[in-house]
DNA sequence: CTTGAAGCTATAGTTGCTAGAGACATTAGC
DNA sequence: GCTAATGTCTCTAGCAACTATAGCTTCAAG
């Protein structure tokens, strides 16, 4: 049996994050020691590692919740799991396309600026006027998460 | 003079977002009509469009705050503005690299799964074991070991 | 047996908004 | 002029997915 700090270190997840996962029902309530401290076994560690890995791959906690409940029923067909993975792939491809456009725009900005006064700064100028951009990088969506 | 809904439509920013920007000091407090409604002029519209464009390019509000205060001093050198843009470019490139690895991993997962039971699902299997991955796609910030 | 690290609960903060409630202002049609 | 529809006002709360703090209790090493 491992303490919360130990599985945290093993799975690469911070202690408060593990408690958070338990709080939102992603991890089952852990058993407790005589002194009320959480104790985990091998199954809990595997589950936590699964969550961590899926988070690393950009899945939302909601998607992970579904994946976990699927993986708890090994006899079911895996179509649903594959669909979640394909949706995540599509999402990653969307972000990739957007970031590629952003990169081009930012490169143009920094390359075109000759340095000098703010009044002549190409960065400031372009930021103030999208028509100076070379691509249509609009269409706002999550650009921040992973 | 434009109402909040009008500049919102012109700049492509939702009304509550404009009020939020004012609240956090990104936009100056707007003048008011006799009936206490916000009124905006051309300068405010330009400032809002600047913010919107910078957001579209992925800048944080904190970076935008700095860019705005720089652009308010046109005689200053633009080194600081260029540095912010280059930092943003670096950030975009970092995300791009990570998303590219993620895309490869997700593609591998969905391609390798033959369909069938969850017990044999490659998606579930790989999510449970990072050593089955072909790249090191892990999130850098989350990993800080002593 | 003491001390310091690790654990506990509970609350609040982060970022960049978005949604809702309930009251007031403005405008269009009649 | 009047009414109805829309627009705007303030305020609060909520989203994801944690992270940080405060003030305790418990555990393990020396
Ligand atoms: Zn410049
Ligand atoms: Zn642009
Ligand atoms: Zn499968
Ligand atoms: Zn992996």
Coordinates of C-alpha atoms (C1' of nucleotides) and ligand atoms in Angstrom, one line a residue:
Chain A
X1 CA 0.0 0.0 0.0
X2 CA 1.3 3.4 -1.0
X3 CA 0.6 6.9 0.5
X4 CA -0.6 9.7 -1.7
X5 CA 2.8 11.2 -2.0
X6 CA 4.2 7.9 -3.2
X7 CA 1.7 7.2 -6.0
X8 CA 2.0 10.9 -6.9
X9 CA 5.7 10.5 -7.4
X10 CA 5.3 7.2 -9.3
X11 CA 2.7 8.5 -11.6
X12 CA 4.1 12.0 -12.0
X13 CA 1.0 13.7 -10.5
X14 CA 1.0 16.3 -7.8
X15 CA -0.6 15.4 -4.5
X16 CA -3.4 18.1 -4.6
X17 CA -4.2 17.0 -8.1
X18 CA -4.8 13.4 -6.9
X19 CA -7.1 14.7 -4.2
X20 CA -8.9 16.8 -6.9
X21 CA -9.4 13.8 -9.1
X22 CA -10.9 11.9 -6.2
X23 CA -13.1 14.9 -5.4
X24 CA -14.6 15.0 -8.9
X25 CA -15.0 11.3 -9.0
X26 CA -12.3 10.4 -11.5
X27 CA -10.6 8.3 -8.9
X28 CA -12.6 6.2 -6.4
X29 CA -12.4 7.2 -2.7
X30 CA -9.2 5.8 -1.4
X31 CA -9.0 3.6 1.6
X32 CA -7.7 5.2 4.8
X33 CA -5.1 4.3 7.3
X34 CA -5.7 4.2 11.0
X35 CA -4.7 7.9 11.1
X36 CA -7.1 8.9 8.2
X37 CA -4.5 9.1 5.5
X38 CA -5.2 7.8 2.0
X39 CA -3.7 4.4 1.0
X40 CA -3.5 3.2 -2.6
X41 CA -2.9 -0.2 -4.2
X42 CA -1.6 -1.2 -7.6
X43 CA -5.0 -0.7 -9.3
X44 CA -5.2 2.9 -8.2
X45 CA -1.7 3.6 -9.4
X46 CA -2.5 2.2 -12.8
X47 CA -5.7 4.2 -13.0
X48 CA -3.8 7.4 -12.0
X49 CA -1.1 6.6 -14.6
X50 CA -3.8 6.2 -17.2
X51 CA -5.3 9.6 -16.3
X52 CA -1.9 11.2 -16.4
X53 CA -1.0 9.7 -19.8
X54 CA -4.3 10.7 -21.3
X55 CA -3.9 14.2 -19.9
X56 CA -0.5 14.4 -21.5
X57 CA -2.1 13.5 -24.8
X58 CA -4.5 16.4 -24.4
X59 CA -7.7 14.5 -23.5
X60 CA -10.1 16.4 -21.3
X61 CA -11.1 15.0 -18.0
X62 CA -14.5 14.5 -19.3
X63 CA -13.1 12.3 -22.2
X64 CA -10.9 10.5 -19.7
X65 CA -13.9 9.8 -17.5
X66 CA -15.6 8.1 -20.4
X67 CA -12.4 6.2 -21.4
X68 CA -12.0 5.0 -17.8
X69 CA -15.5 3.7 -17.6
X70 CA -15.1 2.0 -21.0
X71 CA -11.9 0.3 -19.8
X72 CA -13.8 -0.9 -16.8
X73 CA -15.9 -3.1 -19.1
X74 CA -13.4 -5.2 -21.1
X75 CA -16.0 -7.2 -22.9
X76 CA -17.6 -4.3 -24.6
X77 CA -16.7 -3.3 -28.1
X78 CA -14.1 -0.6 -28.3
X79 CA -15.8 1.5 -31.0
X80 CA -16.6 4.2 -28.4
X81 CA -13.0 4.4 -27.2
X82 CA -11.7 4.7 -30.7
X83 CA -14.2 7.4 -31.5
X84 CA -13.0 9.5 -28.5
X85 CA -9.4 9.1 -29.7
X86 CA -10.3 10.1 -33.2
X87 CA -12.2 13.1 -31.9
X88 CA -9.1 14.1 -30.0
X89 CA -6.9 13.6 -33.0
X90 CA -9.2 15.9 -35.0
X91 CA -9.0 18.5 -32.3
X92 CA -5.2 18.3 -32.3
X93 CA -5.2 18.8 -36.0
X94 CA -7.4 21.8 -35.8
X95 CA -5.1 23.4 -33.2
X96 CA -2.1 22.5 -35.3
X97 CA -3.6 24.3 -38.3
X98 CA -4.3 27.4 -36.3
X99 CA -0.9 27.4 -34.6
X100 CA 0.8 27.1 -37.9
X101 CA -1.0 30.2 -39.2
X102 CA -0.2 32.0 -36.0
X103 CA 3.5 31.1 -36.3
X104 CA 3.6 32.5 -39.9
X105 CA 2.0 35.7 -38.8
X106 CA 4.3 36.2 -35.8
X107 CA 7.4 35.4 -37.8
X108 CA 6.3 38.0 -40.4
X109 CA 5.8 40.6 -37.7
X110 CA 9.2 40.1 -36.0
X111 CA 11.1 39.9 -39.3
X112 CA 9.5 43.0 -40.8
X113 CA 10.3 45.2 -37.8
X114 CA 13.4 47.1 -38.4
X115 CA 13.7 48.2 -34.8
X116 CA 13.4 51.9 -33.8
X117 CA 10.6 53.8 -32.2
X118 CA 7.3 52.3 -31.2
X119 CA 5.7 54.7 -33.7
X120 CA 7.4 52.8 -36.5
X121 CA 7.2 49.3 -35.0
X122 CA 5.8 46.7 -37.3
X123 CA 4.7 44.5 -34.4
X124 CA 2.5 47.3 -33.0
X125 CA 1.3 48.2 -36.5
X126 CA 0.2 44.8 -37.5
X127 CA -1.4 44.1 -34.1
X128 CA -3.6 47.2 -34.8
X129 CA -4.6 46.1 -38.3
X130 CA -5.4 42.6 -39.3
X131 CA -5.5 43.5 -43.0
X132 CA -1.7 43.7 -42.8
X133 CA -1.7 40.0 -42.1
X134 CA -1.0 37.4 -44.7
X135 CA -3.3 34.7 -43.5
X136 CA -6.7 34.5 -42.1
X137 CA -5.8 33.3 -38.7
X138 CA -9.0 34.3 -37.1
X139 CA -11.6 31.8 -35.9
X140 CA -11.1 31.8 -32.2
X141 CA -10.9 28.5 -30.4
X142 CA -8.9 27.0 -27.5
X143 CA -5.3 27.9 -28.2
X144 CA -4.1 27.8 -24.7
X145 CA -4.5 24.4 -23.1
X146 CA -1.8 21.9 -23.9
Chain B
X1 CA -20.2 57.9 -30.4
X2 CA -21.0 54.2 -30.3
X3 CA -22.8 52.1 -27.7
X4 CA -21.1 49.0 -26.3
X5 CA -23.1 46.7 -28.6
X6 CA -21.9 48.7 -31.7
X7 CA -18.2 48.6 -31.0
X8 CA -18.6 45.0 -30.0
X9 CA -20.0 44.2 -33.4
X10 CA -17.4 46.3 -35.1
X11 CA -14.5 44.8 -33.3
X12 CA -15.9 41.3 -33.1
X13 CA -15.9 41.2 -29.3
X14 CA -18.9 40.2 -27.2
X15 CA -20.4 42.9 -25.0
X16 CA -19.7 41.2 -21.6
X17 CA -16.1 40.7 -22.8
X18 CA -15.7 44.5 -23.3
X19 CA -17.1 45.1 -19.8
X20 CA -14.6 42.5 -18.5
X21 CA -11.7 44.3 -20.3
X22 CA -12.8 47.5 -18.7
X23 CA -13.0 45.9 -15.3
X24 CA -9.5 44.5 -15.4
X25 CA -8.2 47.9 -16.7
X26 CA -7.3 46.9 -20.2
X27 CA -9.8 49.4 -21.5
X28 CA -10.2 52.8 -19.8
X29 CA -13.5 53.5 -18.2
X30 CA -15.9 54.6 -20.9
X31 CA -17.8 57.8 -20.8
X32 CA -21.5 57.5 -20.1
X33 CA -24.7 58.7 -21.7
X34 CA -27.4 60.6 -19.7
X35 CA -28.9 57.2 -19.0
X36 CA -25.6 55.7 -17.7
X37 CA -24.8 53.7 -20.8
X38 CA -21.2 53.4 -22.0
X39 CA -20.3 55.4 -25.0
X40 CA -17.2 54.9 -27.1
X41 CA -15.3 56.9 -29.7
X42 CA -12.9 55.9 -32.4
X43 CA -9.9 55.6 -30.1
X44 CA -11.6 53.1 -27.9
X45 CA -12.6 51.1 -31.0
X46 CA -9.0 51.0 -32.2
X47 CA -7.9 49.9 -28.8
X48 CA -10.5 47.1 -28.7
X49 CA -9.6 46.0 -32.2
X50 CA -5.9 45.8 -31.1
X51 CA -6.8 43.7 -28.2
X52 CA -9.0 41.4 -30.3
X53 CA -6.3 41.0 -32.9
X54 CA -3.6 40.2 -30.3
X55 CA -5.9 37.7 -28.6
X56 CA -6.4 36.1 -32.0
X57 CA -2.7 35.8 -32.3
X58 CA -2.5 34.0 -28.9
X59 CA -1.1 36.8 -26.8
X60 CA -2.1 36.7 -23.1
X61 CA -4.0 39.6 -21.7
X62 CA -0.9 40.3 -19.6
X63 CA 1.2 40.6 -22.7
X64 CA -1.5 42.7 -24.4
X65 CA -1.5 45.0 -21.4
X66 CA 2.2 45.6 -21.8
X67 CA 1.9 46.0 -25.6
X68 CA -0.8 48.6 -25.1
X69 CA 1.2 50.6 -22.7
X70 CA 4.1 50.5 -25.0
X71 CA 2.0 51.7 -27.9
X72 CA 0.9 54.6 -25.8
X73 CA 4.5 55.9 -25.8
X74 CA 5.3 56.2 -29.5
X75 CA 8.7 57.8 -28.9
X76 CA 10.1 54.9 -26.9
X77 CA 12.2 52.2 -28.6
X78 CA 10.3 49.2 -29.7
X79 CA 12.7 46.6 -28.4
X80 CA 10.3 45.6 -25.6
X81 CA 7.4 45.1 -28.0
X82 CA 9.5 43.0 -30.3
X83 CA 10.7 40.9 -27.4
X84 CA 7.1 40.2 -26.4
X85 CA 6.3 39.1 -30.0
X86 CA 9.3 36.9 -30.1
X87 CA 8.4 35.3 -26.8
X88 CA 5.0 34.6 -28.2
X89 CA 6.5 33.1 -31.3
X90 CA 8.7 30.9 -29.1
X91 CA 5.6 29.8 -27.2
X92 CA 3.7 29.0 -30.4
X93 CA 6.7 27.0 -31.6
X94 CA 6.8 25.1 -28.4
X95 CA 3.1 24.2 -28.6
X96 CA 3.5 23.3 -32.2
X97 CA 6.2 20.8 -31.4
X98 CA 4.2 19.3 -28.7
X99 CA 1.0 19.1 -30.8
X100 CA 3.0 17.5 -33.6
X101 CA 4.1 14.7 -31.3
X102 CA 0.6 14.3 -29.9
X103 CA -0.8 14.0 -33.4
X104 CA 1.7 11.3 -34.2
X105 CA 0.9 9.4 -31.1
X106 CA -2.9 9.6 -31.6
X107 CA -2.6 8.6 -35.2
X108 CA -0.6 5.5 -34.2
X109 CA -3.2 4.6 -31.6
X110 CA -6.2 4.8 -33.9
X111 CA -4.4 3.1 -36.8
X112 CA -3.1 0.2 -34.7
X113 CA -6.5 -0.6 -33.2
X114 CA -8.1 -3.4 -35.1
X115 CA -11.5 -2.9 -33.4
X116 CA -13.0 -5.5 -31.2
X117 CA -13.3 -5.8 -27.4
X118 CA -12.1 -3.1 -25.0
X119 CA -9.7 -5.8 -23.6
X120 CA -7.9 -5.8 -26.9
X121 CA -8.2 -2.1 -27.8
X122 CA -4.9 -0.5 -28.7
X123 CA -6.2 2.9 -27.6
X124 CA -6.9 1.8 -24.1
X125 CA -3.7 -0.2 -24.0
X126 CA -1.5 2.7 -25.1
X127 CA -3.2 5.1 -22.7
X128 CA -2.3 2.8 -19.9
X129 CA 1.3 2.5 -20.8
X130 CA 3.5 5.4 -22.1
X131 CA 6.3 3.0 -23.0
X132 CA 4.2 1.9 -25.9
X133 CA 4.5 5.4 -27.3
X134 CA 6.9 6.3 -30.1
X135 CA 7.7 9.8 -28.9
X136 CA 8.3 11.6 -25.7
X137 CA 5.3 13.8 -25.7
X138 CA 5.0 14.4 -22.0
X139 CA 4.0 17.8 -20.6
X140 CA 7.1 19.6 -19.5
X141 CA 5.7 21.8 -16.7
X142 CA 4.0 18.9 -14.9
X143 CA 7.3 17.1 -14.3
X144 CA 9.6 18.6 -11.7
X145 CA 11.5 16.0 -9.8
X146 CA 14.2 16.7 -7.2
Chain C
dC1 C1' 10.6 11.3 22.4
dT2 C1' 11.2 14.9 19.7
dT3 C1' 11.2 17.1 15.4
dG4 C1' 10.3 17.9 10.7
dA5 C1' 8.2 16.1 6.7
dA6 C1' 4.1 14.6 4.9
dG7 C1' -0.8 14.2 5.3
dC8 C1' -5.6 16.1 6.3
dT9 C1' -9.8 19.6 5.3
dA10 C1' -11.5 23.7 3.5
dT11 C1' -11.3 27.8 1.0
dA12 C1' -9.9 30.8 -2.5
dG13 C1' -7.2 32.0 -6.6
dT14 C1' -5.7 31.3 -11.5
dT15 C1' -7.1 32.7 -17.0
dG16 C1' -10.3 34.6 -20.1
dC17 C1' -14.1 34.8 -20.5
dT18 C1' -19.7 33.3 -20.4
dA19 C1' -24.4 32.9 -18.4
dG20 C1' -27.9 34.4 -15.5
dA21 C1' -31.1 37.5 -12.6
dG22 C1' -33.5 41.5 -12.2
dA23 C1' -33.7 46.5 -13.0
dC24 C1' -33.3 50.6 -16.1
dA25 C1' -32.7 52.9 -21.1
dT26 C1' -33.6 53.3 -25.7
dT27 C1' -36.0 52.7 -30.0
dA28 C1' -39.6 51.1 -33.4
dG29 C1' -44.1 50.5 -34.6
dC30 C1' -48.9 51.9 -34.0
Chain D
dG1 C1' -48.1 59.2 -26.7
dC2 C1' -47.8 54.4 -25.6
dT3 C1' -46.3 50.0 -25.6
dA4 C1' -43.4 46.2 -26.7
dA5 C1' -39.0 44.7 -27.9
dT6 C1' -34.5 45.0 -27.6
dG7 C1' -30.3 46.8 -25.4
dT8 C1' -27.8 48.0 -21.4
dC9 C1' -26.9 48.2 -16.4
dT10 C1' -24.8 45.8 -12.0
dC11 C1' -23.8 41.8 -9.7
dT12 C1' -23.0 37.1 -8.9
dA13 C1' -21.7 32.6 -10.2
dG14 C1' -19.7 29.2 -13.2
dC15 C1' -16.4 26.8 -16.8
dA16 C1' -11.6 23.8 -17.1
dA17 C1' -8.1 21.9 -14.5
dC18 C1' -5.7 22.7 -11.5
dT19 C1' -2.6 25.4 -7.7
dA20 C1' -1.9 27.7 -3.3
dT21 C1' -2.8 28.9 1.3
dA22 C1' -3.9 28.2 6.3
dG23 C1' -4.2 25.6 10.2
dC24 C1' -4.5 21.5 11.8
dT25 C1' -3.0 16.0 12.7
dT26 C1' -0.1 12.0 11.7
dC27 C1' 4.0 9.5 10.7
dA28 C1' 8.9 8.2 10.5
dA29 C1' 13.7 9.1 11.4
dG30 C1' 17.1 10.1 14.8
Ligands
LIG1 ZN1 9.4 46.7 -33.4
LIG2 ZN1 -4.3 39.2 -38.4
LIG3 ZN1 -10.0 0.2 -30.1
LIG4 ZN1 2.9 8.3 -24.3

